[in-house]
């Protein structure tokens, strides 16, 4: 048990973030309570439900991030499983795809094992190289060719979204060269999650206040150019000042990194929205009150985690 | 002993497995706790249906609830029959009518169970159908209601389990699904046609949101 949950030993600069996150939560809770008293309505009720989920999400995420690599890997593995199950629930697969799907589920523990061991090359090649060959092969073996291309495409891309992308958060805290100082990986992971969520909030706020020109009128009518640009700039600024979490010491590196988190986060959000629109559903599930399903909450992270890791890798280790 | 085993298998192992791994959500399960005895009717698309319904039962009742299964399908191999009888708590009935005196009569078997105070799970469609399509109901449910009008009939709608284990496959895979429990049906009259119509409507109405 001690291996999974070593006594939480949080370095000084990580404590700052934990305090910041909880102050934001407490401040919003107080603010919302006053708002509800002054002006009760449907909007504030929905915001309070969302905020309550945020409390739970933040506590679980902080615990998984700070308590050690094994807890992080197990926690993210469960998250990947829940996300993949959510996608599969809506995919219209053929009966003959079931063996391939079983293999997709079995990928999760293997991928997180590689992440935990810090076997960088295996971790990187397991899904996009080996599984992209093996999963379609099992479909071929089932011997039923109608709509096979569609199934192959859907299954491999859902694997990338729900397993490969998310697992990059695990390798952040497990990669040997990134974790010579054990607080380094944790700091980077917190930086990534914090910025991705800040980007969501910034996009939402700027969109609500200044939003006029729709950026994706068909797929996601709520997104505007103003919100998108506000998110990019706001996140870069916040990222620059949160730089103490990362081992990067040059300002332009931090701005570039935060900028990419915002950009790729937006792309992930748009991709998941498009998939939902294709399935004809509003949310992927109803597991998190006020937020929809798990994949609705982590949509930005599915695509921002892997570019983030590789940019950090290029900046620090190459 | 058998009761303990059934509680362990259904209320502990299966319920946690279905909830955590398969992703089944039980909705409005409280209805079951408020009744002492019932006839459960549900739509039928998957082999997992009976397991899901059994796992939803209150602990105090598990040993008194019997899924009704076809003898010719489940009673053909001794191991399958053993599992069905002792782990699923199922009662096997013949699908055909009794031809000569002394043959087992399906309706009589079910009646005896209800008289004993036990509950039964019936699939009025008779067999597993295609998902989303309700087949015509068999008359058995109406005959049971006419014989035992005092036993409440509770409708259950199973949504999504067919994705986890469709007809014709032997492996189940995780896929979010829901088990809705409806309120006990109040039949407008005890005519066969009316009972069948009310049952169908009640099963469909059990699905909320």
CSV table of C-alpha atoms in Angstrom, one decimal, chain A:
chain,number,residue,atom,x,y,z
A,1,UNK,CA,0.0,0.0,0.0
A,2,UNK,CA,2.9,2.3,0.8
A,3,UNK,CA,4.0,2.0,-2.8
A,4,UNK,CA,0.7,3.2,-4.2
A,5,UNK,CA,0.2,6.0,-1.7
A,6,UNK,CA,3.6,7.1,-0.4
A,7,UNK,CA,3.2,9.8,2.2
A,8,UNK,CA,2.3,12.9,0.3
A,9,UNK,CA,5.4,15.1,0.2
A,10,UNK,CA,4.7,18.2,-1.6
A,11,UNK,CA,7.5,20.5,-2.7
A,12,UNK,CA,7.1,24.2,-1.9
A,13,UNK,CA,6.2,25.4,-5.4
A,14,UNK,CA,3.5,22.7,-5.7
A,15,UNK,CA,1.9,23.8,-2.5
A,16,UNK,CA,1.4,27.2,-4.0
A,17,UNK,CA,-0.7,25.7,-6.8
A,18,UNK,CA,-2.7,23.6,-4.4
A,19,UNK,CA,-3.5,26.7,-2.4
A,20,UNK,CA,-4.4,28.6,-5.6
A,21,UNK,CA,-6.7,25.9,-6.8
A,22,UNK,CA,-8.5,25.6,-3.5
A,23,UNK,CA,-8.8,29.4,-3.1
A,24,UNK,CA,-10.4,29.6,-6.5
A,25,UNK,CA,-12.9,26.9,-5.5
A,26,UNK,CA,-13.7,28.5,-2.1
A,27,UNK,CA,-14.0,31.9,-3.7
A,28,UNK,CA,-16.4,30.7,-6.4
A,29,UNK,CA,-18.4,28.8,-3.8
A,30,UNK,CA,-18.8,31.9,-1.7
A,31,UNK,CA,-19.5,34.0,-4.8
A,32,UNK,CA,-22.1,31.6,-6.1
A,33,UNK,CA,-23.8,31.4,-2.7
A,34,UNK,CA,-24.2,35.2,-2.7
A,35,UNK,CA,-25.3,35.2,-6.3
A,36,UNK,CA,-28.0,32.6,-5.6
A,37,UNK,CA,-29.3,34.7,-2.7
A,38,UNK,CA,-29.3,37.9,-4.8
A,39,UNK,CA,-30.6,36.5,-8.0
A,40,UNK,CA,-31.9,32.9,-7.9
A,41,UNK,CA,-32.4,31.3,-11.3
A,42,UNK,CA,-31.7,28.3,-13.4
A,43,UNK,CA,-28.3,29.5,-14.5
A,44,UNK,CA,-26.9,29.7,-11.0
A,45,UNK,CA,-28.3,26.4,-10.0
A,46,UNK,CA,-26.5,24.8,-12.9
A,47,UNK,CA,-23.3,26.6,-12.1
A,48,UNK,CA,-23.5,25.3,-8.5
A,49,UNK,CA,-24.0,21.7,-9.6
A,50,UNK,CA,-20.9,22.2,-11.9
A,51,UNK,CA,-18.9,23.7,-9.1
A,52,UNK,CA,-19.7,20.8,-6.8
A,53,UNK,CA,-18.4,18.4,-9.4
A,54,UNK,CA,-15.3,20.6,-9.7
A,55,UNK,CA,-14.6,20.1,-6.1
A,56,UNK,CA,-14.7,16.3,-6.5
A,57,UNK,CA,-12.6,16.4,-9.7
A,58,UNK,CA,-10.0,18.7,-8.1
A,59,UNK,CA,-9.6,16.6,-5.0
A,60,UNK,CA,-9.3,13.4,-6.9
A,61,UNK,CA,-6.9,14.9,-9.5
A,62,UNK,CA,-4.7,16.5,-6.9
A,63,UNK,CA,-4.5,13.4,-4.8
A,64,UNK,CA,-3.7,11.2,-7.9
A,65,UNK,CA,-1.1,13.8,-9.1
A,66,UNK,CA,0.7,14.4,-5.8
A,67,UNK,CA,0.6,10.9,-4.1
A,68,UNK,CA,3.1,9.2,-6.4
A,69,UNK,CA,3.6,7.7,-9.9
A,70,UNK,CA,1.7,4.4,-9.2
A,71,UNK,CA,-1.5,6.2,-8.0
A,72,UNK,CA,-1.2,8.6,-11.0
A,73,UNK,CA,-1.0,5.6,-13.4
A,74,UNK,CA,-3.8,3.7,-11.8
A,75,UNK,CA,-6.1,6.8,-11.7
A,76,UNK,CA,-5.4,7.7,-15.3
A,77,UNK,CA,-5.9,4.1,-16.4
A,78,UNK,CA,-9.3,4.1,-14.8
A,79,UNK,CA,-10.1,7.4,-16.5
A,80,UNK,CA,-9.0,6.0,-19.9
A,81,UNK,CA,-11.2,2.9,-19.3
A,82,UNK,CA,-14.2,5.1,-18.5
A,83,UNK,CA,-13.6,7.3,-21.5
A,84,UNK,CA,-13.2,4.3,-23.9
A,85,UNK,CA,-16.3,2.7,-22.5
A,86,UNK,CA,-18.2,5.9,-23.1
A,87,UNK,CA,-17.2,6.1,-26.7
A,88,UNK,CA,-17.9,2.5,-27.3
A,89,UNK,CA,-21.4,2.9,-25.8
A,90,UNK,CA,-22.2,5.2,-28.7
A,91,UNK,CA,-20.2,3.6,-31.5
A,92,UNK,CA,-22.2,1.5,-33.9
A,93,UNK,CA,-19.8,-1.4,-34.3
A,94,UNK,CA,-20.4,-4.7,-36.0
A,95,UNK,CA,-20.8,-7.9,-34.1
A,96,UNK,CA,-17.6,-9.2,-35.6
A,97,UNK,CA,-15.6,-6.3,-34.1
A,98,UNK,CA,-15.9,-7.6,-30.6
A,99,UNK,CA,-12.6,-9.4,-30.4
A,100,UNK,CA,-10.8,-6.3,-31.7
A,101,UNK,CA,-12.7,-4.2,-29.1
A,102,UNK,CA,-11.7,-6.6,-26.3
A,103,UNK,CA,-8.1,-6.0,-27.4
A,104,UNK,CA,-8.6,-2.3,-27.2
A,105,UNK,CA,-9.8,-2.7,-23.6
A,106,UNK,CA,-6.8,-4.9,-22.8
A,107,UNK,CA,-4.4,-2.2,-24.2
A,108,UNK,CA,-5.2,0.1,-21.3
A,109,UNK,CA,-3.3,-1.8,-18.6
A,110,UNK,CA,-0.4,-2.6,-20.9
A,111,UNK,CA,0.0,1.1,-22.0
A,112,UNK,CA,-0.1,2.3,-18.4
A,113,UNK,CA,2.4,-0.4,-17.4
A,114,UNK,CA,4.8,0.9,-20.0
A,115,UNK,CA,4.2,4.4,-18.7
A,116,UNK,CA,4.8,3.4,-15.1
A,117,UNK,CA,8.0,1.6,-15.9
A,118,UNK,CA,9.1,4.6,-17.9
A,119,UNK,CA,9.9,2.6,-21.0
A,120,UNK,CA,9.7,5.5,-23.3
A,121,UNK,CA,10.0,3.8,-26.7
A,122,UNK,CA,7.6,1.0,-26.0
A,123,UNK,CA,5.2,3.5,-24.5
A,124,UNK,CA,5.4,5.6,-27.6
A,125,UNK,CA,5.1,2.8,-30.1
A,126,UNK,CA,2.7,0.4,-28.5
A,127,UNK,CA,-0.6,2.0,-29.7
A,128,UNK,CA,0.3,4.0,-32.8
A,129,UNK,CA,2.6,1.3,-34.2
A,130,UNK,CA,1.6,-2.1,-32.9
A,131,UNK,CA,-2.0,-1.8,-32.0
A,132,UNK,CA,-2.8,0.1,-35.3
A,133,UNK,CA,-1.6,-3.1,-37.0
A,134,UNK,CA,-3.0,-5.7,-34.6
A,135,UNK,CA,-6.5,-4.3,-34.0
A,136,UNK,CA,-7.4,-4.1,-37.7
A,137,UNK,CA,-5.8,-7.6,-38.2
A,138,UNK,CA,-8.3,-9.1,-35.7
A,139,UNK,CA,-11.1,-7.5,-37.7
A,140,UNK,CA,-9.7,-9.0,-40.8
A,141,UNK,CA,-9.6,-12.4,-39.1
A,142,UNK,CA,-13.3,-12.2,-38.3
A,143,UNK,CA,-13.8,-12.6,-42.0
A,144,UNK,CA,-16.7,-10.1,-42.5
A,145,UNK,CA,-15.6,-7.3,-44.7
A,146,UNK,CA,-18.7,-5.0,-45.0
A,147,UNK,CA,-18.0,-1.6,-43.4
A,148,UNK,CA,-14.6,-2.8,-42.1
A,149,UNK,CA,-12.8,0.4,-43.0
A,150,UNK,CA,-15.3,2.4,-40.9
A,151,UNK,CA,-14.8,0.1,-37.9
A,152,UNK,CA,-11.0,0.2,-38.2
A,153,UNK,CA,-11.0,4.0,-38.3
A,154,UNK,CA,-13.4,4.5,-35.5
A,155,UNK,CA,-11.7,2.0,-33.2
A,156,UNK,CA,-8.1,3.2,-33.7
A,157,UNK,CA,-9.1,6.8,-33.3
A,158,UNK,CA,-11.1,6.2,-30.2
A,159,UNK,CA,-8.0,4.4,-28.8
A,160,UNK,CA,-5.9,7.5,-29.5
A,161,UNK,CA,-8.3,9.8,-27.9
A,162,UNK,CA,-9.1,7.9,-24.8
A,163,UNK,CA,-5.9,5.9,-24.1
A,164,UNK,CA,-2.9,7.2,-26.0
A,165,UNK,CA,-3.5,10.9,-25.3
A,166,UNK,CA,-4.4,10.5,-21.7
A,167,UNK,CA,-1.5,8.2,-20.9
A,168,UNK,CA,0.9,11.0,-21.8
A,169,UNK,CA,0.0,12.5,-18.5
A,170,UNK,CA,1.2,9.3,-16.8
A,171,UNK,CA,4.6,9.3,-18.6
A,172,UNK,CA,5.1,12.9,-17.4
A,173,UNK,CA,5.5,11.7,-13.9
A,174,UNK,CA,7.2,8.4,-14.8
A,175,UNK,CA,9.8,9.3,-17.4
A,176,UNK,CA,13.2,8.7,-15.8
A,177,UNK,CA,15.0,11.8,-17.2
A,178,UNK,CA,12.1,14.1,-16.5
A,179,UNK,CA,11.9,12.9,-12.9
A,180,UNK,CA,15.5,13.1,-11.6
A,181,UNK,CA,13.9,15.5,-9.1
A,182,UNK,CA,10.6,13.9,-8.2
A,183,UNK,CA,8.7,17.2,-8.0
A,184,UNK,CA,9.5,18.0,-11.6
A,185,UNK,CA,7.1,15.6,-13.3
A,186,UNK,CA,4.4,16.4,-10.8
A,187,UNK,CA,4.9,20.1,-11.4
A,188,UNK,CA,4.6,19.6,-15.2
A,189,UNK,CA,1.5,17.5,-14.9
A,190,UNK,CA,-0.2,20.1,-12.6
A,191,UNK,CA,0.9,22.8,-15.1
A,192,UNK,CA,-0.8,21.0,-18.0
A,193,UNK,CA,-4.0,20.2,-16.2
A,194,UNK,CA,-4.3,23.7,-14.7
A,195,UNK,CA,-3.6,25.4,-18.0
A,196,UNK,CA,-6.1,23.2,-19.9
A,197,UNK,CA,-8.8,24.0,-17.4
A,198,UNK,CA,-7.8,27.7,-17.4
A,199,UNK,CA,-8.1,27.7,-21.2
A,200,UNK,CA,-11.6,26.2,-21.0
A,201,UNK,CA,-12.6,28.9,-18.5
A,202,UNK,CA,-11.0,31.7,-20.5
A,203,UNK,CA,-12.6,30.6,-23.7
A,204,UNK,CA,-16.0,30.4,-22.0
A,205,UNK,CA,-15.6,33.8,-20.3
A,206,UNK,CA,-14.2,35.7,-23.4
A,207,UNK,CA,-16.8,34.0,-25.6
A,208,UNK,CA,-19.7,35.1,-23.3
A,209,UNK,CA,-18.5,38.7,-23.0
A,210,UNK,CA,-17.1,39.5,-26.4
A,211,UNK,CA,-18.3,36.6,-28.6
A,212,UNK,CA,-19.7,37.6,-31.9
A,213,UNK,CA,-18.1,35.7,-34.8
A,214,UNK,CA,-18.7,31.9,-34.7
A,215,UNK,CA,-15.6,29.9,-35.4
A,216,UNK,CA,-17.3,26.5,-36.0
A,217,UNK,CA,-21.0,27.3,-36.7
A,218,UNK,CA,-21.9,23.7,-37.6
A,219,UNK,CA,-20.0,21.6,-35.1
A,220,UNK,CA,-19.9,23.7,-32.0
A,221,UNK,CA,-22.1,26.9,-32.3
A,222,UNK,CA,-21.1,28.1,-28.8
A,223,UNK,CA,-17.4,28.7,-29.8
A,224,UNK,CA,-16.4,32.1,-31.1
A,225,UNK,CA,-13.3,33.6,-32.5
A,226,UNK,CA,-13.2,36.1,-29.6
A,227,UNK,CA,-13.4,33.2,-27.1
A,228,UNK,CA,-10.7,31.2,-29.0
A,229,UNK,CA,-8.3,34.2,-29.2
A,230,UNK,CA,-9.0,35.2,-25.6
A,231,UNK,CA,-8.3,31.7,-24.5
A,232,UNK,CA,-5.0,31.6,-26.4
A,233,UNK,CA,-3.8,34.9,-25.1
A,234,UNK,CA,-5.1,34.5,-21.5
A,235,UNK,CA,-3.7,31.0,-21.2
A,236,UNK,CA,-0.3,32.1,-22.5
A,237,UNK,CA,-0.2,34.9,-19.9
A,238,UNK,CA,-1.3,32.7,-17.0
A,239,UNK,CA,1.2,30.0,-18.2
A,240,UNK,CA,4.0,32.6,-18.2
A,241,UNK,CA,3.3,33.4,-14.6
A,242,UNK,CA,2.8,29.8,-13.6
A,243,UNK,CA,6.2,28.9,-15.0
A,244,UNK,CA,7.7,28.2,-11.6
A,245,UNK,CA,5.9,24.8,-11.8
A,246,UNK,CA,8.1,23.8,-14.7
A,247,UNK,CA,11.8,23.3,-15.1
A,248,UNK,CA,11.8,25.7,-18.1
A,249,UNK,CA,13.6,28.9,-17.4
A,250,UNK,CA,13.2,30.9,-20.6
A,251,UNK,CA,10.1,33.0,-20.9
A,252,UNK,CA,9.4,32.4,-24.6
A,253,UNK,CA,9.5,28.7,-24.0
A,254,UNK,CA,6.8,29.0,-21.4
A,255,UNK,CA,4.7,31.1,-23.6
A,256,UNK,CA,5.0,28.7,-26.5
A,257,UNK,CA,4.2,25.8,-24.3
A,258,UNK,CA,1.1,27.5,-22.8
A,259,UNK,CA,0.0,28.6,-26.3
A,260,UNK,CA,0.2,25.0,-27.6
A,261,UNK,CA,-1.8,23.8,-24.6
A,262,UNK,CA,-4.5,26.3,-25.4
A,263,UNK,CA,-4.4,25.6,-29.2
A,264,UNK,CA,-4.5,21.8,-28.9
A,265,UNK,CA,-7.0,21.9,-26.1
A,266,UNK,CA,-9.3,23.8,-28.4
A,267,UNK,CA,-8.8,21.3,-31.1
A,268,UNK,CA,-9.6,18.3,-28.8
A,269,UNK,CA,-12.8,20.1,-27.6
A,270,UNK,CA,-13.8,20.6,-31.2
A,271,UNK,CA,-13.0,17.0,-32.2
A,272,UNK,CA,-15.1,15.5,-29.3
A,273,UNK,CA,-17.9,18.0,-30.1
A,274,UNK,CA,-17.9,16.8,-33.7
A,275,UNK,CA,-18.0,13.2,-32.7
A,276,UNK,CA,-20.9,13.8,-30.4
A,277,UNK,CA,-22.7,15.6,-33.2
A,278,UNK,CA,-22.1,12.7,-35.5
A,279,UNK,CA,-23.5,10.3,-32.9
A,280,UNK,CA,-26.5,12.6,-32.5
A,281,UNK,CA,-26.0,13.1,-28.7
A,282,UNK,CA,-25.5,16.2,-26.5
A,283,UNK,CA,-23.2,14.6,-23.9
A,284,UNK,CA,-21.1,11.4,-23.9
A,285,UNK,CA,-22.8,10.3,-20.6
A,286,UNK,CA,-24.3,11.5,-17.4
A,287,UNK,CA,-21.7,10.4,-14.9
A,288,UNK,CA,-20.5,13.8,-13.7
A,289,UNK,CA,-23.4,16.0,-12.6
A,290,UNK,CA,-23.4,19.3,-14.6
A,291,UNK,CA,-20.6,18.2,-16.9
A,292,UNK,CA,-22.0,15.2,-18.8
A,293,UNK,CA,-19.7,12.2,-19.2
A,294,UNK,CA,-16.1,11.7,-18.4
A,295,UNK,CA,-15.0,12.4,-22.0
A,296,UNK,CA,-17.0,15.7,-22.0
A,297,UNK,CA,-14.9,16.9,-19.1
A,298,UNK,CA,-11.5,15.7,-20.4
A,299,UNK,CA,-12.1,16.5,-24.1
A,300,UNK,CA,-9.3,19.2,-24.2
A,301,UNK,CA,-6.9,17.0,-22.3
A,302,UNK,CA,-7.2,14.1,-24.8
A,303,UNK,CA,-5.4,16.2,-27.4
A,304,UNK,CA,-3.4,18.6,-25.3
A,305,UNK,CA,-1.5,16.0,-23.2
A,306,UNK,CA,0.6,14.4,-25.9
A,307,UNK,CA,1.7,17.6,-27.7
A,308,UNK,CA,2.5,19.1,-24.3
A,309,UNK,CA,4.7,16.1,-23.3
A,310,UNK,CA,6.6,16.1,-26.6
A,311,UNK,CA,7.2,19.9,-26.7
A,312,UNK,CA,8.5,19.7,-23.1
A,313,UNK,CA,10.7,16.7,-24.2
A,314,UNK,CA,12.1,18.7,-27.1
A,315,UNK,CA,12.8,21.7,-25.0
A,316,UNK,CA,14.4,20.0,-22.1
A,317,UNK,CA,16.0,16.8,-23.3
A,318,UNK,CA,17.0,17.2,-26.9
